[in-house]
Structure formats: C-alpha cells, structure tokens
JSON list of C-alpha atoms in Angstrom, two decimals:
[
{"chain": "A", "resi": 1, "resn": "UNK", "atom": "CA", "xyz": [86.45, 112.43, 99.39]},
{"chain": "A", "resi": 2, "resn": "UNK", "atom": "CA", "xyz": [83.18, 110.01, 98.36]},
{"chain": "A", "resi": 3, "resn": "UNK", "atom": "CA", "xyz": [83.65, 106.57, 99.84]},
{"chain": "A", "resi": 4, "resn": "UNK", "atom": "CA", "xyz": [80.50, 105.54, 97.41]},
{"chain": "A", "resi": 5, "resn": "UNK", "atom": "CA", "xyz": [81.32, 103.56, 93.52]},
{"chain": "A", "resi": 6, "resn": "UNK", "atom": "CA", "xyz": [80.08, 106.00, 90.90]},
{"chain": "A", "resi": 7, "resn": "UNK", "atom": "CA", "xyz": [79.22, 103.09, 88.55]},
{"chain": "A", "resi": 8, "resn": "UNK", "atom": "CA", "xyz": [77.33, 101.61, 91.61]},
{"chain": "A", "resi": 9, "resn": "UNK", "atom": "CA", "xyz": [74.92, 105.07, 91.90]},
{"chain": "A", "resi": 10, "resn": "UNK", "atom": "CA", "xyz": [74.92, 104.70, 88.31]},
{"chain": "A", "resi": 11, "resn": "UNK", "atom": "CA", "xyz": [73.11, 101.42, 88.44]},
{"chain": "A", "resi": 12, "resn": "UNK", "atom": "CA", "xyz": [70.25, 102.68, 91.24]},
{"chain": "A", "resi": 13, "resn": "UNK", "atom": "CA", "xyz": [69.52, 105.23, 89.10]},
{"chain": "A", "resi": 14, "resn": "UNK", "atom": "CA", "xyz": [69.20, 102.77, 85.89]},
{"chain": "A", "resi": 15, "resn": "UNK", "atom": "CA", "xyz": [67.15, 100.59, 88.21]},
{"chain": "A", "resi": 16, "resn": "UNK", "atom": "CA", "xyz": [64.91, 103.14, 88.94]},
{"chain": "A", "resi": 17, "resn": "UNK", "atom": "CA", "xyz": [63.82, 103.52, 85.32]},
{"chain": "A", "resi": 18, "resn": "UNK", "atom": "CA", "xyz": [66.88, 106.16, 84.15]},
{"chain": "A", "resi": 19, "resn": "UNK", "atom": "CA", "xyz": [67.04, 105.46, 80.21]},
{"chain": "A", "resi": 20, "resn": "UNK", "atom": "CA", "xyz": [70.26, 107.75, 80.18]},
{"chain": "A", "resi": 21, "resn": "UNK", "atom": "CA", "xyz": [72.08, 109.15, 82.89]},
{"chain": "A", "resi": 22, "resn": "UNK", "atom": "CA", "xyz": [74.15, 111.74, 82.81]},
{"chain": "A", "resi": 23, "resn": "UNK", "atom": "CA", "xyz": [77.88, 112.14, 84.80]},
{"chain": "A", "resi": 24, "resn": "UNK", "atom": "CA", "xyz": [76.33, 114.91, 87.02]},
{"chain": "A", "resi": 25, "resn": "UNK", "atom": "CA", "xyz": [73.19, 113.12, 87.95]},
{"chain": "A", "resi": 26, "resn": "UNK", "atom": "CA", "xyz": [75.64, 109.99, 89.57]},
{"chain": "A", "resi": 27, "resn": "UNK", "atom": "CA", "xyz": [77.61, 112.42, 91.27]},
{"chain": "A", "resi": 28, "resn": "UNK", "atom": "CA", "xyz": [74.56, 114.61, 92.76]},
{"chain": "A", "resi": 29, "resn": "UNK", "atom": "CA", "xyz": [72.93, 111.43, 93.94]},
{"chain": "A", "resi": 30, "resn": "UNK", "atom": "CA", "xyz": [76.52, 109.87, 95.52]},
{"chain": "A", "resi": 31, "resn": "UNK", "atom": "CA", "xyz": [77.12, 113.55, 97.37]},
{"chain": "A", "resi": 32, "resn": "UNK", "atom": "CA", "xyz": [73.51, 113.17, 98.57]},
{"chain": "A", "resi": 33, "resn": "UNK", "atom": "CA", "xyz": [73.49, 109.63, 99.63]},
{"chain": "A", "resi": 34, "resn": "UNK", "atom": "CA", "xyz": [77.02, 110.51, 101.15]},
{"chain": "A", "resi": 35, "resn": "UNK", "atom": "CA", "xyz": [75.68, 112.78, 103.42]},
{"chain": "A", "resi": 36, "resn": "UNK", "atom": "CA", "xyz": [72.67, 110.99, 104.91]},
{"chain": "A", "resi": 37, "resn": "UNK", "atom": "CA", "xyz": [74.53, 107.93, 105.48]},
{"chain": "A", "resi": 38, "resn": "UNK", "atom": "CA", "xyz": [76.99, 110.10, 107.35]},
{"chain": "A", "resi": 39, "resn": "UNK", "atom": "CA", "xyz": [74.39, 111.87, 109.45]},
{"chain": "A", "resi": 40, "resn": "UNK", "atom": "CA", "xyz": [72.76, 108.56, 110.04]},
{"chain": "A", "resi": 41, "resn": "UNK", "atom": "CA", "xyz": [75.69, 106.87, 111.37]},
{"chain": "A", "resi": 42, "resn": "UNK", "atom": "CA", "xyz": [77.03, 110.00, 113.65]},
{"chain": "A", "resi": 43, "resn": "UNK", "atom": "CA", "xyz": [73.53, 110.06, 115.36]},
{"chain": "A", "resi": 44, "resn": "UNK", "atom": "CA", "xyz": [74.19, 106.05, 115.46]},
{"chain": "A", "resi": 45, "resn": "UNK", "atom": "CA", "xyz": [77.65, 106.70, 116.94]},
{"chain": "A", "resi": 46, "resn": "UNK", "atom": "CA", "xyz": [75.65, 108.95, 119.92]},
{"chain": "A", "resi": 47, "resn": "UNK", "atom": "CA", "xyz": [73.29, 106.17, 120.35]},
{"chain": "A", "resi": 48, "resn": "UNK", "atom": "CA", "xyz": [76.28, 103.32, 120.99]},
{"chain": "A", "resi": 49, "resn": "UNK", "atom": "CA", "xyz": [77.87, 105.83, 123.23]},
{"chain": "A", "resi": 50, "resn": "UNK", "atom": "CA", "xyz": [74.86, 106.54, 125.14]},
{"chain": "A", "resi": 51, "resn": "UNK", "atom": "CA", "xyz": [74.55, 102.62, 125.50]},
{"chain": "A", "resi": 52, "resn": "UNK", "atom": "CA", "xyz": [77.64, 102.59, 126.60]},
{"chain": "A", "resi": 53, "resn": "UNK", "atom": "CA", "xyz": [79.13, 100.49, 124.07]},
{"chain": "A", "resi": 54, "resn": "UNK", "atom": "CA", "xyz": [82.74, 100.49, 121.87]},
{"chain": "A", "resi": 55, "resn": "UNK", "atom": "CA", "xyz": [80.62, 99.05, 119.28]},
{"chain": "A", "resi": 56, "resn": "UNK", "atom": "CA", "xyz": [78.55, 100.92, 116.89]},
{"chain": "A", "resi": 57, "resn": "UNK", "atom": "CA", "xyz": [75.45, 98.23, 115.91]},
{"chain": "A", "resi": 58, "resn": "UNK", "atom": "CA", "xyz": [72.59, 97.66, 113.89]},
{"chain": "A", "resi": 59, "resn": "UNK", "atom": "CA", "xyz": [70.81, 98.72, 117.05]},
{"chain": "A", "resi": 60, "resn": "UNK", "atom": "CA", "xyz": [72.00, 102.23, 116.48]},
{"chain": "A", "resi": 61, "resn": "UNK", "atom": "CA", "xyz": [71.80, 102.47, 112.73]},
{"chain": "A", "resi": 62, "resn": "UNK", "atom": "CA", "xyz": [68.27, 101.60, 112.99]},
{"chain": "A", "resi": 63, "resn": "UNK", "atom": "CA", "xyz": [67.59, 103.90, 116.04]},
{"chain": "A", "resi": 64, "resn": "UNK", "atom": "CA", "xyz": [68.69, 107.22, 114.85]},
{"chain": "A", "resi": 65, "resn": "UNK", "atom": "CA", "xyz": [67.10, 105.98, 111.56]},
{"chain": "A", "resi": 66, "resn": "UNK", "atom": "CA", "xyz": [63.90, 105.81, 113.75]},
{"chain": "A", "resi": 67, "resn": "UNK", "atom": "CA", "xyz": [64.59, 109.02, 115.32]},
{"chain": "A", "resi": 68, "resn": "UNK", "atom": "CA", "xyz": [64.34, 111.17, 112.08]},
{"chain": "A", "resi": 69, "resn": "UNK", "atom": "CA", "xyz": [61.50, 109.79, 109.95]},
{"chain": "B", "resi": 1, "resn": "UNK", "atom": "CA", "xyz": [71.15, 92.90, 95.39]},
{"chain": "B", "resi": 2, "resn": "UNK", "atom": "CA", "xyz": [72.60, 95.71, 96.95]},
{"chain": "B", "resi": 3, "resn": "UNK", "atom": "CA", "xyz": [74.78, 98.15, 95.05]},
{"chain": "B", "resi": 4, "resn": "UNK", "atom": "CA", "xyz": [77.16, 99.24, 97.57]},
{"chain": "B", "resi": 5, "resn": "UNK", "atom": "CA", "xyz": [79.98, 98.03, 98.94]},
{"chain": "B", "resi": 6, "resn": "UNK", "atom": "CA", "xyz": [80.13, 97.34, 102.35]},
{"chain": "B", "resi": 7, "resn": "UNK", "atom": "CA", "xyz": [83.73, 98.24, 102.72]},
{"chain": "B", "resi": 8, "resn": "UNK", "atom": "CA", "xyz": [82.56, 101.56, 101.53]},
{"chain": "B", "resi": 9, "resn": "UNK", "atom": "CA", "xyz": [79.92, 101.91, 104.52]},
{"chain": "B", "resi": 10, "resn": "UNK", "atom": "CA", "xyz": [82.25, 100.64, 106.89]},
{"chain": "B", "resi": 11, "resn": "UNK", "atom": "CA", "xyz": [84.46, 103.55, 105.86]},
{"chain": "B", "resi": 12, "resn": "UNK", "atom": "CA", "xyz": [81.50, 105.93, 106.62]},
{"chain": "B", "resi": 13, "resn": "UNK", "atom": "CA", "xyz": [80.66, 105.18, 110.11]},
{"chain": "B", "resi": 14, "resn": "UNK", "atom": "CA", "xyz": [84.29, 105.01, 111.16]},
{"chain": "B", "resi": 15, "resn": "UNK", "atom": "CA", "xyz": [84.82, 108.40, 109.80]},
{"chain": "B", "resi": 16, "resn": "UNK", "atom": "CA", "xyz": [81.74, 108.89, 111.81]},
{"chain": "B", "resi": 17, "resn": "UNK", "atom": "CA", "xyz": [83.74, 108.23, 114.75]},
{"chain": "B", "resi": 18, "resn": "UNK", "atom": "CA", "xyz": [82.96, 104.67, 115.42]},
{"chain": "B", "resi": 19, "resn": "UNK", "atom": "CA", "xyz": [86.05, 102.71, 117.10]},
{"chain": "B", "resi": 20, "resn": "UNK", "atom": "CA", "xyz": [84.08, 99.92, 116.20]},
{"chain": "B", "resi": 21, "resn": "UNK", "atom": "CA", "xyz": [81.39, 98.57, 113.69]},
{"chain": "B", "resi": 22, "resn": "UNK", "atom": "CA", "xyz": [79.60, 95.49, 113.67]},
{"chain": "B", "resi": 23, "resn": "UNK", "atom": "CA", "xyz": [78.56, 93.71, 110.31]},
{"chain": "B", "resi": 24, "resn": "UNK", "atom": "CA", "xyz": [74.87, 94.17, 111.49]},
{"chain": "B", "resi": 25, "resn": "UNK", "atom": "CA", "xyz": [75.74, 98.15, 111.29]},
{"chain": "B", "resi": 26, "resn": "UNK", "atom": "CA", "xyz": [77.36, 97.90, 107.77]},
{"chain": "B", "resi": 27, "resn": "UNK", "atom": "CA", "xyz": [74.59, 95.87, 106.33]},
{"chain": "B", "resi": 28, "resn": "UNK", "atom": "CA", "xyz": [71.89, 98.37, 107.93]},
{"chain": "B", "resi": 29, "resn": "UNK", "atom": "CA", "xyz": [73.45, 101.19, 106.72]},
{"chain": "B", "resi": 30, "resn": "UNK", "atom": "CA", "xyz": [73.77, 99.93, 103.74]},
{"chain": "B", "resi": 31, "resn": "UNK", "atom": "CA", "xyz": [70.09, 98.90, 103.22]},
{"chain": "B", "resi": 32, "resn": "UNK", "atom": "CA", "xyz": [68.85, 102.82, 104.45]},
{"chain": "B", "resi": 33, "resn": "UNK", "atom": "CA", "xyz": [71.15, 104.03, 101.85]},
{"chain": "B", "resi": 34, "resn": "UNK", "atom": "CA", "xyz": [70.17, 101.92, 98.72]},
{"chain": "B", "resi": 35, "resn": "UNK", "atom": "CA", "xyz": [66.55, 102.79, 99.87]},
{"chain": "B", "resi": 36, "resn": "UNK", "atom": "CA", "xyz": [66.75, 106.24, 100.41]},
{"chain": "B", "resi": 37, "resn": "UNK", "atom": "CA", "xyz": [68.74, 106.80, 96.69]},
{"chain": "B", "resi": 38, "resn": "UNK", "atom": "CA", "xyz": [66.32, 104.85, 95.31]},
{"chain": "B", "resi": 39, "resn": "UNK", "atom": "CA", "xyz": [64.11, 106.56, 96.52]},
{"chain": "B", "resi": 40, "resn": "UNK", "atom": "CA", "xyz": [65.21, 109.45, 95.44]},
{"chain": "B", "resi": 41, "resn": "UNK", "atom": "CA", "xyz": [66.43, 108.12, 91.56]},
{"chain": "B", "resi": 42, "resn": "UNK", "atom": "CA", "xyz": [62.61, 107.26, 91.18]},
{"chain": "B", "resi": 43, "resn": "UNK", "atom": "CA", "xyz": [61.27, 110.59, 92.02]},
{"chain": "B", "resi": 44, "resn": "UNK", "atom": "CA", "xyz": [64.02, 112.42, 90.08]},
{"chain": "B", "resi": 45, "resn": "UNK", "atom": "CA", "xyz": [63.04, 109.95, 86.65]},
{"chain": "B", "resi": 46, "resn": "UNK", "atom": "CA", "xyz": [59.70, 111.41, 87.00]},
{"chain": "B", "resi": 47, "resn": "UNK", "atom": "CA", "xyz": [60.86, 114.83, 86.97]},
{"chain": "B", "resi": 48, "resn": "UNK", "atom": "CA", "xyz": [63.39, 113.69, 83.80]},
{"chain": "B", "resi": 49, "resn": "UNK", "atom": "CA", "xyz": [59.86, 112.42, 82.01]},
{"chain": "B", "resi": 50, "resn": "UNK", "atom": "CA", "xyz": [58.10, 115.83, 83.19]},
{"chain": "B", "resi": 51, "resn": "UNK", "atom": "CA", "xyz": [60.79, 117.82, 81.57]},
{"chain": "B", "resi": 52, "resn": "UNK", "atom": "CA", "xyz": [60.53, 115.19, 78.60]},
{"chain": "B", "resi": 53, "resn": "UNK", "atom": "CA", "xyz": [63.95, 114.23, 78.65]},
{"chain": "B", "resi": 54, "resn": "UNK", "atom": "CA", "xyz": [65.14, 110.44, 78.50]},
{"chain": "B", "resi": 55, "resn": "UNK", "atom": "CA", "xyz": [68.51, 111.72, 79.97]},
{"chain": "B", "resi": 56, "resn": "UNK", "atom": "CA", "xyz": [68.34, 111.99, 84.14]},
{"chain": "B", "resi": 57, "resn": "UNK", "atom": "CA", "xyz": [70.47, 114.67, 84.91]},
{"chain": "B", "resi": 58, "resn": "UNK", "atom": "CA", "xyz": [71.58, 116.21, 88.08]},
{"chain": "B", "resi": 59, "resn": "UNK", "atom": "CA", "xyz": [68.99, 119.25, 88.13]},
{"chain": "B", "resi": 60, "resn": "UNK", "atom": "CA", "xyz": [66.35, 115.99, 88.84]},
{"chain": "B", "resi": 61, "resn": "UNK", "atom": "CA", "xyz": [68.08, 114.50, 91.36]},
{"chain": "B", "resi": 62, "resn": "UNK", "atom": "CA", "xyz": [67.96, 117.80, 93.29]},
{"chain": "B", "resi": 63, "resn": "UNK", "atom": "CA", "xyz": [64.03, 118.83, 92.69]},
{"chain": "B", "resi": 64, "resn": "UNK", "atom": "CA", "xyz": [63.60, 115.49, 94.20]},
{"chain": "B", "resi": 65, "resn": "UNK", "atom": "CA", "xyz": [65.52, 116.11, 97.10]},
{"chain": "B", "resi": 66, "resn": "UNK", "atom": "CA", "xyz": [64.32, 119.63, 97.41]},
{"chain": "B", "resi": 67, "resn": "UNK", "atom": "CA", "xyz": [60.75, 118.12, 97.25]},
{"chain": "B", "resi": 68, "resn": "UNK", "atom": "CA", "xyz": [61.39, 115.57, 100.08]},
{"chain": "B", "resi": 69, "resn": "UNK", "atom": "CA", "xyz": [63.44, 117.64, 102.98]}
]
C-alpha cells in the first residue's frame, strides 16, 4: 500500500531532533506524507492535462503546489 | 540529502494517473515531501518535549498535523 521506506521517515524524524521514535510515529508520518504527495501530484496530473501535455512536469508539481499554500 | 527514493515518487504520480513523469516532477515532488514531513517531525518533537517524553510517538505527529490543516 505505502510506496514510502519506513527507515527513510524514520530518519526525518531523527533529523528533526526525535531522540527515540517509536514504530507508530514512522508509520503516522509515512500515511501522512503519502497522502499529500498523492494529492499534490493528482492536482499536478490536472495541470499537465490542462496544458495539454502526456507529460506530467516539474511545472505541474510546483503549480498545484502553488495553488494550495 | 534527500531521504526518499525517487523510484518511490515516481510510483506516486503514476498511480496518480500520470502516463508520463519527467525527472524534474520526481525530484519536485520529492523536495515538497521531505519539506512538508519535516516540517511536520519538527512540530510533532515539540509536542514529544511538551508532553516530556524523549520518545516521538504517533499521537505527536497527529497534534501537529491537526494544528497545521
């Protein structure tokens, strides 16, 4: 189902200052990061259409990134 | 410097519905991603030190979300 590395949530979260990090933590923050990237790059994929392009871009990432701050 | 891998984000945006994806898209996504979990791993460790706990745990992840949407 996630796409994202566990371990590699892990380490954000130890980068951000995390002493100790526990199991549910890694997996809240993967679910949540999950989902925004996946909303991000749907509204991307309606951007590249709308352009009409076969390509989805940088363009369009940064776009419908633009669109929802 | 970034966590994720971009095979991983690739895999995202073509479940997205993109036929195609450009590197630039990957490595975009990718960046708005790392940011926004780090983002969100700092702001949950400060919760984790309000609580006094050294352990981040998935209850801070989600009062930082719930803080920021």
């Amino acid at each position: 189902m996630t796409e994202l590395s566990q371990a590699a949530i892990e380490r954000i979260i130890k980068k951000a200052g995390a002493e100790r990090v526990s199991a549910d933590a890694t997996e809240t923050l993967t679910a949540l990061m999950e989902d925004y990237g996946t909303f991000l790059a749907r509204e991307a994929k309606k951007m590249s259409d709308h352009a009409g392009r076969k390509t989805l871009r940088g363009v369009d990432i940064r776009m419908a990134a633009e669109m929802f701050k």
